[in-house]
Coordinates of C-alpha atoms in Angstrom, one line a residue:
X1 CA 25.7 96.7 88.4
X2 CA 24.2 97.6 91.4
X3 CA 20.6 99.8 91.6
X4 CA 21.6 103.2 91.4
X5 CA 24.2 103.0 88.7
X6 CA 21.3 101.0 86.4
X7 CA 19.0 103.7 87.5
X8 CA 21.1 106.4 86.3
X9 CA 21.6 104.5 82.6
X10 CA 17.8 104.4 82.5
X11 CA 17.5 107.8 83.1
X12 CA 20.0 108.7 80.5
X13 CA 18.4 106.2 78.2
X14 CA 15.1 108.0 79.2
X15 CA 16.3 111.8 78.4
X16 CA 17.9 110.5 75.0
X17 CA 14.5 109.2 73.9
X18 CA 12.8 112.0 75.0
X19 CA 15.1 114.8 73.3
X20 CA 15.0 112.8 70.1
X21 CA 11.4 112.9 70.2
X22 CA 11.7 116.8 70.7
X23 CA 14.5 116.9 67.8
X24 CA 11.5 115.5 65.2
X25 CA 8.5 117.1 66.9
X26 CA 10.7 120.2 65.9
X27 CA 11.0 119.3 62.5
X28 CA 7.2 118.4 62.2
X29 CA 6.1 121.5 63.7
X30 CA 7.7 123.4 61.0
X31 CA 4.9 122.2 58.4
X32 CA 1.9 120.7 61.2
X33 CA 0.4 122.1 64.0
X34 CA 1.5 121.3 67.7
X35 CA -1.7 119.6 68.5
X36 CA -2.0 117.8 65.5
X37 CA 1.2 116.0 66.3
X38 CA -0.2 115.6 69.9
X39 CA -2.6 113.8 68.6
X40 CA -1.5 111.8 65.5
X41 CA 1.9 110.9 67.9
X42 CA -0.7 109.8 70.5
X43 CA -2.6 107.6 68.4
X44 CA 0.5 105.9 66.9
X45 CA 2.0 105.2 70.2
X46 CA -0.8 103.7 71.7
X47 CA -1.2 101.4 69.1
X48 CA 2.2 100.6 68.3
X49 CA 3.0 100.3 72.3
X50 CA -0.3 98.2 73.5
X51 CA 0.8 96.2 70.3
X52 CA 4.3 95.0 71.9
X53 CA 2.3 94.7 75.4
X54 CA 0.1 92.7 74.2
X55 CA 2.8 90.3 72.2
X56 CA 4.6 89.8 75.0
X57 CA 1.5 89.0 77.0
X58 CA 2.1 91.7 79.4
X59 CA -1.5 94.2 79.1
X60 CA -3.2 93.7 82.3
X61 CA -5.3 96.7 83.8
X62 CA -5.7 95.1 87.2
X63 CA -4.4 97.5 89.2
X64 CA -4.2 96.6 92.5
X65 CA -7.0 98.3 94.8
X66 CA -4.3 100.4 96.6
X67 CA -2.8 101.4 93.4
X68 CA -5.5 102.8 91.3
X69 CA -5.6 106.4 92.7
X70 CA -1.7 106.5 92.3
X71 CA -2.0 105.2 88.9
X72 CA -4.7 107.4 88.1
X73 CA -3.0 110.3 90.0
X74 CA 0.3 109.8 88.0
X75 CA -1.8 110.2 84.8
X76 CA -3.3 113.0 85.7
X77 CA -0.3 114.7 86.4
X78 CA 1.0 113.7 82.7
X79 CA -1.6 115.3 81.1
X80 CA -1.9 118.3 82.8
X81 CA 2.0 118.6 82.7
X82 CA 1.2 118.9 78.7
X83 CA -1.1 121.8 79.2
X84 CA 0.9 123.3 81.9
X85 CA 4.1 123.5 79.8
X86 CA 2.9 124.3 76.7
X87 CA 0.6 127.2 77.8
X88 CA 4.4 128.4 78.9
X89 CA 6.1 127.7 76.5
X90 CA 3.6 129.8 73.8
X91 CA 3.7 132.3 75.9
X92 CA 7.5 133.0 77.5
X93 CA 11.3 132.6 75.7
X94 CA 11.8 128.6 75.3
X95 CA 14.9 129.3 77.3
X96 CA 13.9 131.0 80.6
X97 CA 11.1 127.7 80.3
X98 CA 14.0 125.5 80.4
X99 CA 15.4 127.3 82.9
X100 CA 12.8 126.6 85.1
X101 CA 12.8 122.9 84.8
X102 CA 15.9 122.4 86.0
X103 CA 14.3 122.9 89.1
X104 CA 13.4 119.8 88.9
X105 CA 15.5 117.3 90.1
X106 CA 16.0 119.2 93.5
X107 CA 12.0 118.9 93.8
X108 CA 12.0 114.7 93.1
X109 CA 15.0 114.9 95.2
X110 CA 12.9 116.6 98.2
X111 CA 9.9 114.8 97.6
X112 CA 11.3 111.5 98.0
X113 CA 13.2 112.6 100.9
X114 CA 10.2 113.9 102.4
X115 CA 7.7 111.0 101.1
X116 CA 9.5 108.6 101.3
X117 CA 12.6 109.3 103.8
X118 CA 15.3 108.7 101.2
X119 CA 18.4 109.9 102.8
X120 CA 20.3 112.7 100.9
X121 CA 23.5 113.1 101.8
X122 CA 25.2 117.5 101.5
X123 CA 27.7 115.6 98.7
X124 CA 24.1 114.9 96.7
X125 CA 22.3 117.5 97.6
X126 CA 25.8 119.5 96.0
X127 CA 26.1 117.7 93.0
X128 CA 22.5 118.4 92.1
X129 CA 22.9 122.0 92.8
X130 CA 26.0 122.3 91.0
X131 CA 24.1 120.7 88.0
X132 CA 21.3 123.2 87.9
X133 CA 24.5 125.5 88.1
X134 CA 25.5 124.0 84.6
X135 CA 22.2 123.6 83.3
X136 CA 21.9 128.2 83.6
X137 CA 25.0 127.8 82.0
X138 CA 23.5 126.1 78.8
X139 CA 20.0 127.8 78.8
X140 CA 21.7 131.4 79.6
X141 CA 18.1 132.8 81.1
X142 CA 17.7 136.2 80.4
X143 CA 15.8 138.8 83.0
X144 CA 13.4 139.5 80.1
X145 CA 10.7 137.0 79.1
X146 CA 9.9 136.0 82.7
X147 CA 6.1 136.7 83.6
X148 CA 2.9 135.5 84.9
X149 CA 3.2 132.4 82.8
X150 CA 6.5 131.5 84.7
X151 CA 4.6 130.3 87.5
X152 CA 2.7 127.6 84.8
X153 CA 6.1 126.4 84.0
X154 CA 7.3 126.2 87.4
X155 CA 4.0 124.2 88.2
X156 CA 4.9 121.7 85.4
X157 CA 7.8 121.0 87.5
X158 CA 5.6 120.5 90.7
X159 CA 3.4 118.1 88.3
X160 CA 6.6 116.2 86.6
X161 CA 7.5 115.9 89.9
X162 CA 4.2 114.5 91.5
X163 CA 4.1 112.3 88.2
X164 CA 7.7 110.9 89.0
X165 CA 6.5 110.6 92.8
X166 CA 3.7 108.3 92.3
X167 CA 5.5 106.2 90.1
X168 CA 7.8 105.4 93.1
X169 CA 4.8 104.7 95.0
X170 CA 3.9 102.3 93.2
X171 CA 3.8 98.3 94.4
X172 CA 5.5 95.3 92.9
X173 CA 2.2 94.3 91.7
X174 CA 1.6 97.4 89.3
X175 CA 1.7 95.9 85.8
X176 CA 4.0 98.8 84.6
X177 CA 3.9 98.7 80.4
X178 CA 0.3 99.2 80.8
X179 CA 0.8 102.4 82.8
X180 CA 3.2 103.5 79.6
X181 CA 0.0 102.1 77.8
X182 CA -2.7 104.2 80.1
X183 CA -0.4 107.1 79.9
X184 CA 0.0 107.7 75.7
X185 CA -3.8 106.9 75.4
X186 CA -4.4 109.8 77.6
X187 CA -2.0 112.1 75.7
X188 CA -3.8 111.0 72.5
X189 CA -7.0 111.9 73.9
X190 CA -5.8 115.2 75.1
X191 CA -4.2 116.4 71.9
X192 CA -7.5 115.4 70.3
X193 CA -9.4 117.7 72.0
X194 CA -7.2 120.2 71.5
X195 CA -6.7 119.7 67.9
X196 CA -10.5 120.5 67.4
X197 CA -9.5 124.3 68.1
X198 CA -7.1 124.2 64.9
X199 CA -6.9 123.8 61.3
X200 CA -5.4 120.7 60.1
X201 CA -3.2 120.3 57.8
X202 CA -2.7 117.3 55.2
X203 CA -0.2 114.3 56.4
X204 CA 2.3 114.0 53.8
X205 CA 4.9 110.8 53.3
X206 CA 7.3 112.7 55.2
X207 CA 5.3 113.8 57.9
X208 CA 4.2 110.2 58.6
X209 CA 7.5 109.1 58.6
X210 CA 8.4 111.8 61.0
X211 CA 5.6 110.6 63.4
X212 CA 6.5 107.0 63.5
X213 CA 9.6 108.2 64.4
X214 CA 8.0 110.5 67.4
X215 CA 6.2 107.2 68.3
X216 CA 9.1 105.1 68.9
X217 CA 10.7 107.4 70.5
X218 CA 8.1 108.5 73.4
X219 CA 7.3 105.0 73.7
X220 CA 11.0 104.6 74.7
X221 CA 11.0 107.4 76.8
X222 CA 7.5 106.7 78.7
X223 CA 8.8 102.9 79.5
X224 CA 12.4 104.0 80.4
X225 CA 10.8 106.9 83.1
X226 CA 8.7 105.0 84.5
X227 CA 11.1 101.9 85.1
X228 CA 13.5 104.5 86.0
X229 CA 11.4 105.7 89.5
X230 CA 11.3 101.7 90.6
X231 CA 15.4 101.1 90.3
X232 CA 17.9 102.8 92.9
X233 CA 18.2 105.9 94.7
X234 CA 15.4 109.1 93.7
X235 CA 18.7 111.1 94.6
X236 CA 21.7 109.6 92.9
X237 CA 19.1 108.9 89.3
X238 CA 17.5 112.5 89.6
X239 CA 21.0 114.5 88.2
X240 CA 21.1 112.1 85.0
X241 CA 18.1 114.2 84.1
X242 CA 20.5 117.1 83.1
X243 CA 21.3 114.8 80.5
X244 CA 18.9 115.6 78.2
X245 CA 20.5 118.9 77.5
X246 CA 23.5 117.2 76.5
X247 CA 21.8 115.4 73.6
X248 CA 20.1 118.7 72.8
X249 CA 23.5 120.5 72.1
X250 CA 24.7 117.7 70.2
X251 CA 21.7 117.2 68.3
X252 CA 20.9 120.6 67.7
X253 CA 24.9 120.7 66.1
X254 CA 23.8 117.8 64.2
X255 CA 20.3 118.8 62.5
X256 CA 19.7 122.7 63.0
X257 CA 23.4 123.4 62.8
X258 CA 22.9 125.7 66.3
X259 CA 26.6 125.8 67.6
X260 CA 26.8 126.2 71.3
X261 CA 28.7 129.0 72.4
X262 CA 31.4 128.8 75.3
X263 CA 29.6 129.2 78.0
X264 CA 26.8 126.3 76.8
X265 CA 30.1 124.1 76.6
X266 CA 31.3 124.9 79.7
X267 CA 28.1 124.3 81.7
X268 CA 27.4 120.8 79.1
X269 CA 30.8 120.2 81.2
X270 CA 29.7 120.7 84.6
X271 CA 26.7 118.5 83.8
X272 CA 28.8 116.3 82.6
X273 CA 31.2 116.0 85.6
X274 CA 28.2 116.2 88.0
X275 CA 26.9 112.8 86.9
X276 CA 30.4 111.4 86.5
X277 CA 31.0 112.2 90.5
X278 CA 27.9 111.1 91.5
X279 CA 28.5 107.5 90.3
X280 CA 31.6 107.7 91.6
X281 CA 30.1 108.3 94.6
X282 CA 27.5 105.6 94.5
X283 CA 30.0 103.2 94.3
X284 CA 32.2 104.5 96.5
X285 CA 29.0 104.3 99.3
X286 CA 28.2 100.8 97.7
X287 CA 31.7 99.8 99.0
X288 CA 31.1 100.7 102.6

């Protein structure tokens, strides 16, 4: 398996975790305030994650001195990809939001060429273009709903993409699981200050359930995104992000019993085909 192709299962891996946190966020949020799960999710995950870390013998915060700022830059950019987003997505259709996130694979893709001088052949630079083509597909944007808070959304991209970007700067020497760790305690702290503007409601059996379910799930998809930036090819992993909407079709099917119309399949398709020619590719270029 060479770099690229394990890159592009992490970032599936990565995208599935994350949706399936989305799926039971969804479900919570129908009973609990958004920033009360912020905050409860936060605290389980850093717990539950600087638990395993700590079995396995792997927390260490020394950061190399040429690291810290990135570190501390890529954390940043988490956190303030939380407000950035959600601001939006309160104030603008959830669709045209997602819309404007599919921007970002072309902007990792850029960065890293332009950072990092990662070539990018006109077949990649195709294939994520045709994605995002698939993505509109899925979304189906309308004109209205667009406004002043689209440009928040489209600076979460810039930040998911700075966030992504300093991950790849990152040395050997970065111990990388307590990043995940440093990045859900800063979540957790975020969505407790935030939950000090709401009214809380009581935790019931269910709800807890619910949120160790959140937990495991972002812990999978921190670790996975952030291992995902060290292994292959920024241009070749960056598609497999248009996964995600793929397990949202098929999990909103599954649990809200939302059936995608024709043209949501048909662009689920092109994403589909966009990651299937892009390995094809790799190892075509792997091959010489």
């Amino acid at each position: 398996m060479t770099p690229n192709v394990k890159g592009a299962l992490l970032m599936m891996g990565s995208m599935a975790a994350f949706t399936l946190n989305d799926v039971v966020v969804k479900l919570l949020a129908q009973n609990m305030p958004l920033f009360q799960i912020v905050f409860l999710r936060g605290l389980l995950t850093t717990a539950m994650l600087a638990t395993v870390v700590v079995a396995f013998g792997k927390l260490s915060f020394r950061i190399p001195r040429g690291d810290r700022m990135k570190v501390m830059l890529r954390t940043v950019f988490e956190v303030l990809t939380v407000v950035t987003f959600l601001t939006a997505l309160v104030n603008m259709a959830i669709a045209n939001a997602t819309a404007i996130l599919a921007a970002l694979p072309l902007a990792v893709t850029l960065g890293a060429a332009v950072l990092f001088g990662e070539d990018v052949g006109w077949r990649r630079w195709t294939a994520i273009g045709v994605g995002a083509f698939g993505v509109l597909l899925i979304v189906q944007p309308g004109t209205e709903g667009f406004n002043a808070y689209s440009l928040l959304a489209l600076g979460a991209v810039a930040l998911v993409a700075g966030r992504d970007l300093a991950t790849r700067a990152f040395s050997d020497d970065v111990p990388l699981m307590s990043v995940a760790v440093l990045t859900a305690a800063a979540v957790c702290v975020f969505g407790g200050v935030m939950s000090l503007t709401i009214d809380w409601v009581p935790v019931t059996a269910r709800d807890a359930g619910y949120l160790v379910l959140c937990a495991i799930f972002i812990i999978g998809g921190y670790v996975l995104s952030i291992f995902v930036m060290r292994t292959g090819n920024v241009a070749v992993t960056s598609p497999f992000r248009y996964t995600a909407l793929i397990f949202a079709l098929i999990l909103g099917v599954i649990v809200f019993d939302e059936l995608p119309n024709v043209l949501a399949l048909i662009g689920a398709g092109i994403v589909v085909a966009t990651g299937v020619f892009t390995l094809i590719r790799e190892r075509q270029v792997a091959r010489g």
